[in-house]
DNA sequence: GTCCGGCATT
DNA sequence: AATGCGGGAC
């Protein structure tokens, strides 16, 4: 019979309990004090927000802006027009987002869905109940959990915590979470330990994104300028001590 | 694990 | 010019 671990937390499991809520809130406050209000999501319309969420997959925001402006110039920054446009034309306009054939197909899939199910009115789609909408989004080709949660939080304004690779890198480096966690598991963990507050979820993800993008880099992280130094170093120390 | 295939870095 | 970074969907 496999012996049950007691005492120290298994490194492969997510920590639980009231102290987790406090730790997450302190991470949030360190970041907010350093970076202030990031004002996400940067978009003028809901349609632009959703299109941007699809285009930004796997690429920098800078490239996404180029593609958004190309689409805008072509009058394709809305789902009715995208549904009517040819994939080839769309693909050429979104070349800066790198995986342009894939992105064009994803845009077309979403446009088709909004057109056939909601007569082209995105707001009507986003008014579905939280869980219904999440399932519906995930069923659209090219919409995975992160993009779905982007749309739920920044588009529909539901308290859906957005997890991304930066979230995992930052928190696992600090020793707060294991390196290998599934998306759904980590999202549920955040949502179980934080108040379901839309502006806070909005800002928390934006802050983690900023840190992972500019400071907590995959290679040669700039730890000297990290606002989480205190939390991070503390955790690493504790782990080292408890291993001896 | 694989796909996608621009752009920053070297 | 060449390399490889990079990450979300499947």
mmCIF file of C-alpha atoms (C1' of nucleotides) in Angstrom:
data_model
loop_
_atom_site.group_PDB
_atom_site.id
_atom_site.type_symbol
_atom_site.label_atom_id
_atom_site.label_comp_id
_atom_site.label_asym_id
_atom_site.label_seq_id
_atom_site.Cartn_x
_atom_site.Cartn_y
_atom_site.Cartn_z
ATOM 1 C CA UNK A 1 0.000 0.000 0.000
ATOM 2 C CA UNK A 2 1.461 3.374 -0.993
ATOM 3 C CA UNK A 3 2.262 5.446 2.011
ATOM 4 C CA UNK A 4 0.470 8.688 2.414
ATOM 5 C CA UNK A 5 2.611 11.797 2.524
ATOM 6 C CA UNK A 6 2.114 13.904 5.536
ATOM 7 C CA UNK A 7 3.666 17.082 6.763
ATOM 8 C CA UNK A 8 5.199 18.815 3.748
ATOM 9 C CA UNK A 9 3.111 19.618 0.728
ATOM 10 C CA UNK A 10 3.715 17.365 -2.255
ATOM 11 C CA UNK A 11 5.563 19.491 -4.812
ATOM 12 C CA UNK A 12 3.313 18.179 -7.565
ATOM 13 C CA UNK A 13 0.108 19.384 -5.959
ATOM 14 C CA UNK A 14 -1.405 22.821 -5.804
ATOM 15 C CA UNK A 15 -1.391 24.212 -2.250
ATOM 16 C CA UNK A 16 -4.742 24.770 -0.565
ATOM 17 C CA UNK A 17 -6.169 26.787 2.279
ATOM 18 C CA UNK A 18 -6.649 30.287 3.570
ATOM 19 C CA UNK A 19 -2.946 31.074 3.376
ATOM 20 C CA UNK A 20 -3.107 30.619 -0.390
ATOM 21 C CA UNK A 21 -5.685 33.394 -0.672
ATOM 22 C CA UNK A 22 -3.460 35.673 1.374
ATOM 23 C CA UNK A 23 -0.396 34.782 -0.669
ATOM 24 C CA UNK A 24 -2.190 35.452 -3.963
ATOM 25 C CA UNK A 25 -3.476 38.772 -2.734
ATOM 26 C CA UNK A 26 0.011 39.778 -1.643
ATOM 27 C CA UNK A 27 1.372 38.830 -5.083
ATOM 28 C CA UNK A 28 -1.376 40.965 -6.588
ATOM 29 C CA UNK A 29 -0.512 43.938 -4.424
ATOM 30 C CA UNK A 30 3.206 43.748 -5.075
ATOM 31 C CA UNK A 31 2.509 43.790 -8.798
ATOM 32 C CA UNK A 32 -0.111 46.500 -8.655
ATOM 33 C CA UNK A 33 2.159 48.751 -6.621
ATOM 34 C CA UNK A 34 4.864 48.295 -9.233
ATOM 35 C CA UNK A 35 2.812 48.596 -12.408
ATOM 36 C CA UNK A 36 -0.410 50.416 -11.537
ATOM 37 C CA UNK A 37 -3.589 50.082 -13.577
ATOM 38 C CA UNK A 38 -2.836 48.413 -16.901
ATOM 39 C CA UNK A 39 -6.270 49.144 -18.377
ATOM 40 C CA UNK A 40 -6.971 45.894 -20.213
ATOM 41 C CA UNK A 41 -8.288 44.937 -22.739
ATOM 42 C CA UNK A 42 -7.018 47.541 -25.202
ATOM 43 C CA UNK A 43 -9.803 47.618 -27.824
ATOM 44 C CA UNK A 44 -12.373 50.126 -29.040
ATOM 45 C CA UNK A 45 -15.159 47.613 -29.635
ATOM 46 C CA UNK A 46 -16.200 44.169 -28.419
ATOM 47 C CA UNK A 47 -15.607 42.745 -31.866
ATOM 48 C CA UNK A 48 -12.098 44.146 -31.940
ATOM 49 C CA UNK A 49 -11.522 42.613 -28.502
ATOM 50 C CA UNK A 50 -12.553 39.132 -29.635
ATOM 51 C CA UNK A 51 -10.700 39.350 -32.942
ATOM 52 C CA UNK A 52 -7.624 40.525 -31.053
ATOM 53 C CA UNK A 53 -7.889 37.601 -28.633
ATOM 54 C CA UNK A 54 -7.786 35.155 -31.539
ATOM 55 C CA UNK A 55 -4.999 36.956 -33.366
ATOM 56 C CA UNK A 56 -2.741 37.344 -30.332
ATOM 57 C CA UNK A 57 -2.506 33.563 -29.809
ATOM 58 C CA UNK A 58 1.187 32.634 -29.778
ATOM 59 C CA UNK A 59 2.377 36.050 -30.936
ATOM 60 C CA UNK A 60 3.302 39.424 -29.509
ATOM 61 C CA UNK A 61 0.741 42.168 -29.060
ATOM 62 C CA UNK A 62 2.803 44.335 -31.390
ATOM 63 C CA UNK A 63 2.194 41.961 -34.289
ATOM 64 C CA UNK A 64 -1.464 41.715 -33.352
ATOM 65 C CA UNK A 65 -1.850 45.490 -33.589
ATOM 66 C CA UNK A 66 -0.501 45.420 -37.146
ATOM 67 C CA UNK A 67 -2.991 42.768 -38.184
ATOM 68 C CA UNK A 68 -5.880 44.568 -36.452
ATOM 69 C CA UNK A 69 -5.043 47.740 -38.307
ATOM 70 C CA UNK A 70 -4.846 45.833 -41.599
ATOM 71 C CA UNK A 71 -8.288 44.358 -40.967
ATOM 72 C CA UNK A 72 -9.645 47.744 -39.964
ATOM 73 C CA UNK A 73 -8.327 49.352 -43.129
ATOM 74 C CA UNK A 74 -10.053 46.631 -45.151
ATOM 75 C CA UNK A 75 -13.319 47.131 -43.253
ATOM 76 C CA UNK A 76 -13.039 43.624 -41.783
ATOM 77 C CA UNK A 77 -12.923 44.430 -38.083
ATOM 78 C CA UNK A 78 -16.379 42.949 -37.552
ATOM 79 C CA UNK A 79 -17.880 39.489 -37.859
ATOM 80 C CA UNK A 80 -20.441 40.185 -40.574
ATOM 81 C CA UNK A 81 -17.717 41.398 -42.904
ATOM 82 C CA UNK A 82 -15.360 38.610 -41.888
ATOM 83 C CA UNK A 83 -18.036 36.029 -42.586
ATOM 84 C CA UNK A 84 -18.535 37.431 -46.072
ATOM 85 C CA UNK A 85 -14.812 37.763 -46.836
ATOM 86 C CA UNK A 86 -12.655 35.073 -48.424
ATOM 87 C CA UNK A 87 -10.179 33.163 -46.260
ATOM 88 C CA UNK A 88 -7.388 34.089 -48.608
ATOM 89 C CA UNK A 89 -8.049 37.814 -48.248
ATOM 90 C CA UNK A 90 -8.247 37.523 -44.464
ATOM 91 C CA UNK A 91 -5.055 35.457 -44.345
ATOM 92 C CA UNK A 92 -3.097 38.110 -46.240
ATOM 93 C CA UNK A 93 -4.241 40.817 -43.830
ATOM 94 C CA UNK A 94 -3.238 38.855 -40.730
ATOM 95 C CA UNK A 95 0.214 37.808 -41.919
ATOM 96 C CA UNK A 96 1.918 39.749 -39.096
ATOM 97 C CA UNK A 97 0.341 37.338 -36.591
ATOM 98 C CA UNK A 98 2.538 34.619 -37.986
ATOM 99 C CA UNK A 99 0.206 31.641 -38.244
ATOM 100 C CA UNK A 100 -1.923 33.455 -40.737
ATOM 101 C CA UNK A 101 -3.706 30.587 -42.480
ATOM 102 C CA UNK A 102 -4.685 29.131 -39.148
ATOM 103 C CA UNK A 103 -5.706 32.542 -37.784
ATOM 104 C CA UNK A 104 -7.790 33.333 -40.882
ATOM 105 C CA UNK A 105 -9.662 30.051 -40.483
ATOM 106 C CA UNK A 106 -10.225 30.710 -36.789
ATOM 107 C CA UNK A 107 -11.576 34.187 -37.518
ATOM 108 C CA UNK A 108 -13.858 32.732 -40.166
ATOM 109 C CA UNK A 109 -15.110 30.006 -37.813
ATOM 110 C CA UNK A 110 -15.980 32.551 -35.164
ATOM 111 C CA UNK A 111 -17.613 34.856 -37.699
ATOM 112 C CA UNK A 112 -19.683 31.971 -39.029
ATOM 113 C CA UNK A 113 -20.860 31.108 -35.545
ATOM 114 C CA UNK A 114 -21.867 34.693 -34.699
ATOM 115 C CA UNK A 115 -23.585 35.074 -38.055
ATOM 116 C CA UNK A 116 -25.575 31.840 -38.039
ATOM 117 C CA UNK A 117 -26.442 31.748 -34.332
ATOM 118 C CA UNK A 118 -26.816 35.469 -33.507
ATOM 119 C CA UNK A 119 -27.451 37.184 -36.835
ATOM 120 C CA UNK A 120 -24.033 38.744 -36.579
ATOM 121 C CA UNK A 121 -24.655 40.456 -33.241
ATOM 122 C CA UNK A 122 -21.759 39.565 -30.908
ATOM 123 C CA UNK A 123 -23.388 41.208 -27.872
ATOM 124 C CA UNK A 124 -26.224 38.708 -28.051
ATOM 125 C CA UNK A 125 -23.768 35.846 -27.925
ATOM 126 C CA UNK A 126 -21.926 37.386 -24.970
ATOM 127 C CA UNK A 127 -25.195 37.744 -23.039
ATOM 128 C CA UNK A 128 -25.490 33.970 -22.632
ATOM 129 C CA UNK A 129 -25.088 32.732 -19.037
ATOM 130 C CA UNK A 130 -21.479 32.307 -17.904
ATOM 131 C CA UNK A 131 -21.159 28.518 -18.087
ATOM 132 C CA UNK A 132 -23.274 28.193 -21.220
ATOM 133 C CA UNK A 133 -21.121 30.753 -22.971
ATOM 134 C CA UNK A 134 -17.870 29.114 -21.859
ATOM 135 C CA UNK A 135 -18.917 25.747 -23.285
ATOM 136 C CA UNK A 136 -20.131 27.395 -26.436
ATOM 137 C CA UNK A 137 -16.841 29.244 -26.939
ATOM 138 C CA UNK A 138 -14.774 26.106 -26.361
ATOM 139 C CA UNK A 139 -16.786 24.300 -29.029
ATOM 140 C CA UNK A 140 -15.722 26.793 -31.700
ATOM 141 C CA UNK A 141 -12.650 25.593 -33.607
ATOM 142 C CA UNK A 142 -9.555 27.530 -32.612
ATOM 143 C CA UNK A 143 -10.985 28.740 -29.314
ATOM 144 C CA UNK A 144 -9.145 26.979 -26.499
ATOM 145 C CA UNK A 145 -9.421 27.643 -22.766
ATOM 146 C CA UNK A 146 -7.251 30.743 -22.659
ATOM 147 C CA UNK A 147 -8.943 32.503 -25.551
ATOM 148 C CA UNK A 148 -12.357 31.503 -24.170
ATOM 149 C CA UNK A 149 -11.490 32.987 -20.782
ATOM 150 C CA UNK A 150 -10.115 36.146 -22.421
ATOM 151 C CA UNK A 151 -13.464 36.601 -24.139
ATOM 152 C CA UNK A 152 -15.439 35.753 -20.992
ATOM 153 C CA UNK A 153 -13.478 38.180 -18.814
ATOM 154 C CA UNK A 154 -12.562 41.037 -21.108
ATOM 155 C CA UNK A 155 -15.507 40.775 -23.497
ATOM 156 C CA UNK A 156 -18.496 39.453 -21.549
ATOM 157 C CA UNK A 157 -17.199 40.790 -18.203
ATOM 158 C CA UNK A 158 -17.685 37.510 -16.367
ATOM 159 C CA UNK A 159 -15.312 36.617 -13.493
ATOM 160 C CA UNK A 160 -13.368 33.979 -15.420
ATOM 161 C CA UNK A 161 -9.724 33.878 -14.381
ATOM 162 C CA UNK A 162 -7.362 33.785 -17.366
ATOM 163 C CA UNK A 163 -4.356 31.491 -17.065
ATOM 164 C CA UNK A 164 -1.461 31.609 -19.492
ATOM 165 C CA UNK A 165 2.123 30.443 -19.834
ATOM 166 C CA UNK A 166 3.351 33.541 -17.992
ATOM 167 C CA UNK A 167 1.084 32.750 -15.049
ATOM 168 C CA UNK A 168 2.579 29.286 -14.769
ATOM 169 C CA UNK A 169 6.165 30.467 -15.222
ATOM 170 C CA UNK A 170 5.930 33.242 -12.656
ATOM 171 C CA UNK A 171 4.168 31.278 -9.945
ATOM 172 C CA UNK A 172 6.098 28.046 -10.428
ATOM 173 C CA UNK A 173 9.410 29.917 -10.257
ATOM 174 C CA UNK A 174 8.332 31.478 -7.003
ATOM 175 C CA UNK A 175 7.621 27.968 -5.757
ATOM 176 C CA UNK A 176 3.949 28.712 -5.246
ATOM 177 C CA UNK A 177 2.627 26.174 -7.760
ATOM 178 C CA UNK A 178 4.107 23.079 -9.444
ATOM 179 C CA UNK A 179 5.608 23.488 -12.907
ATOM 180 C CA UNK A 180 3.244 21.002 -14.500
ATOM 181 C CA UNK A 181 -0.390 21.918 -13.961
ATOM 182 C CA UNK A 182 -3.263 21.656 -16.352
ATOM 183 C CA UNK A 183 -5.028 24.795 -17.476
ATOM 184 C CA UNK A 184 -8.371 23.912 -15.942
ATOM 185 C CA UNK A 185 -6.807 22.836 -12.675
ATOM 186 C CA UNK A 186 -4.928 26.111 -12.255
ATOM 187 C CA UNK A 187 -7.908 28.225 -13.293
ATOM 188 C CA UNK A 188 -10.120 26.439 -10.758
ATOM 189 C CA UNK A 189 -7.455 26.937 -8.096
ATOM 190 C CA UNK A 190 -7.291 30.703 -8.702
ATOM 191 C CA UNK A 191 -11.070 30.941 -8.674
ATOM 192 C CA UNK A 192 -11.325 28.943 -5.453
ATOM 193 C CA UNK A 193 -8.880 31.197 -3.638
ATOM 194 C CA UNK A 194 -9.867 34.652 -4.853
ATOM 195 C CA UNK A 195 -13.060 36.695 -4.657
ATOM 196 C CA UNK A 196 -14.873 36.609 -8.009
ATOM 197 C CA UNK A 197 -14.266 40.213 -8.857
ATOM 198 C CA UNK A 198 -14.135 41.219 -12.520
ATOM 199 C CA UNK A 199 -11.921 44.318 -12.249
ATOM 200 C CA UNK A 200 -9.501 42.394 -10.006
ATOM 201 C CA UNK A 201 -9.361 39.346 -12.333
ATOM 202 C CA UNK A 202 -8.874 41.748 -15.221
ATOM 203 C CA UNK A 203 -5.979 43.500 -13.553
ATOM 204 C CA UNK A 204 -4.406 40.361 -12.046
ATOM 205 C CA UNK A 205 -3.984 38.652 -15.383
ATOM 206 C CA UNK A 206 -2.746 41.866 -16.989
ATOM 207 C CA UNK A 207 -0.147 42.243 -14.227
ATOM 208 C CA UNK A 208 1.081 38.651 -14.507
ATOM 209 C CA UNK A 209 1.292 39.106 -18.273
ATOM 210 C CA UNK A 210 3.378 42.241 -17.869
ATOM 211 C CA UNK A 211 5.747 40.532 -15.450
ATOM 212 C CA UNK A 212 6.155 37.382 -17.544
ATOM 213 C CA UNK A 213 6.572 39.383 -20.719
ATOM 214 C CA UNK A 214 9.151 41.897 -19.552
ATOM 215 C CA UNK A 215 10.785 40.622 -16.371
ATOM 216 C CA UNK A 216 10.245 36.946 -15.617
ATOM 217 C CA UNK A 217 11.658 35.875 -18.985
ATOM 218 C CA UNK A 218 12.112 32.217 -19.907
ATOM 219 C CA UNK A 219 15.829 32.778 -20.343
ATOM 220 C CA UNK A 220 17.815 35.204 -18.213
ATOM 221 C CA UNK A 221 14.970 36.594 -16.103
ATOM 222 C CA UNK A 222 15.558 40.093 -14.743
ATOM 223 C CA UNK A 223 15.234 39.106 -11.096
ATOM 224 C CA UNK A 224 16.991 42.288 -9.995
ATOM 225 C CA UNK A 225 14.014 44.353 -11.127
ATOM 226 C CA UNK A 226 11.264 41.924 -10.099
ATOM 227 C CA UNK A 227 8.522 43.326 -7.858
ATOM 228 C CA UNK A 228 7.980 39.792 -6.507
ATOM 229 C CA UNK A 229 11.553 39.371 -5.248
ATOM 230 C CA UNK A 230 10.435 39.221 -1.664
ATOM 231 C CA UNK A 231 7.734 36.574 -2.175
ATOM 232 C CA UNK A 232 9.824 34.612 -4.634
ATOM 233 C CA UNK A 233 13.067 34.523 -2.685
ATOM 234 C CA UNK A 234 11.265 33.706 0.511
ATOM 235 C CA UNK A 235 9.578 30.697 -1.026
ATOM 236 C CA UNK A 236 12.753 29.380 -2.608
ATOM 237 C CA UNK A 237 14.543 29.679 0.719
ATOM 238 C CA UNK A 238 11.850 27.802 2.580
ATOM 239 C CA UNK A 239 11.971 24.977 0.087
ATOM 240 C CA UNK A 240 15.734 24.690 0.308
ATOM 241 C CA UNK A 241 15.622 24.615 4.098
ATOM 242 C CA UNK A 242 12.887 21.993 4.320
ATOM 243 C CA UNK A 243 14.769 19.671 1.978
ATOM 244 C CA UNK A 244 17.717 19.213 4.340
ATOM 245 C "C1'" DG B 1 4.074 15.801 -28.593
ATOM 246 C "C1'" DT B 2 3.176 18.499 -32.933
ATOM 247 C "C1'" DC B 3 1.790 22.258 -35.628
ATOM 248 C "C1'" DC B 4 2.182 26.897 -37.205
ATOM 249 C "C1'" DG B 5 6.053 29.682 -40.174
ATOM 250 C "C1'" DG B 6 7.201 36.091 -38.428
ATOM 251 C "C1'" DC B 7 10.522 38.463 -36.516
ATOM 252 C "C1'" DA B 8 14.200 39.744 -33.115
ATOM 253 C "C1'" DT B 9 18.597 38.468 -32.212
ATOM 254 C "C1'" DT B 10 22.907 36.968 -33.449
ATOM 255 C "C1'" DA C 1 21.985 34.865 -43.577
ATOM 256 C "C1'" DA C 2 20.907 31.822 -40.045
ATOM 257 C "C1'" DT C 3 19.065 30.614 -35.980
ATOM 258 C "C1'" DG C 4 15.728 29.913 -32.647
ATOM 259 C "C1'" DC C 5 12.395 32.150 -29.673
ATOM 260 C "C1'" DG C 6 7.776 31.259 -28.414
ATOM 261 C "C1'" DG C 7 3.047 29.567 -26.890
ATOM 262 C "C1'" DG C 8 -1.935 28.245 -27.551
ATOM 263 C "C1'" DA C 9 -4.809 24.773 -29.838
ATOM 264 C "C1'" DC C 10 -5.412 20.170 -30.721
#
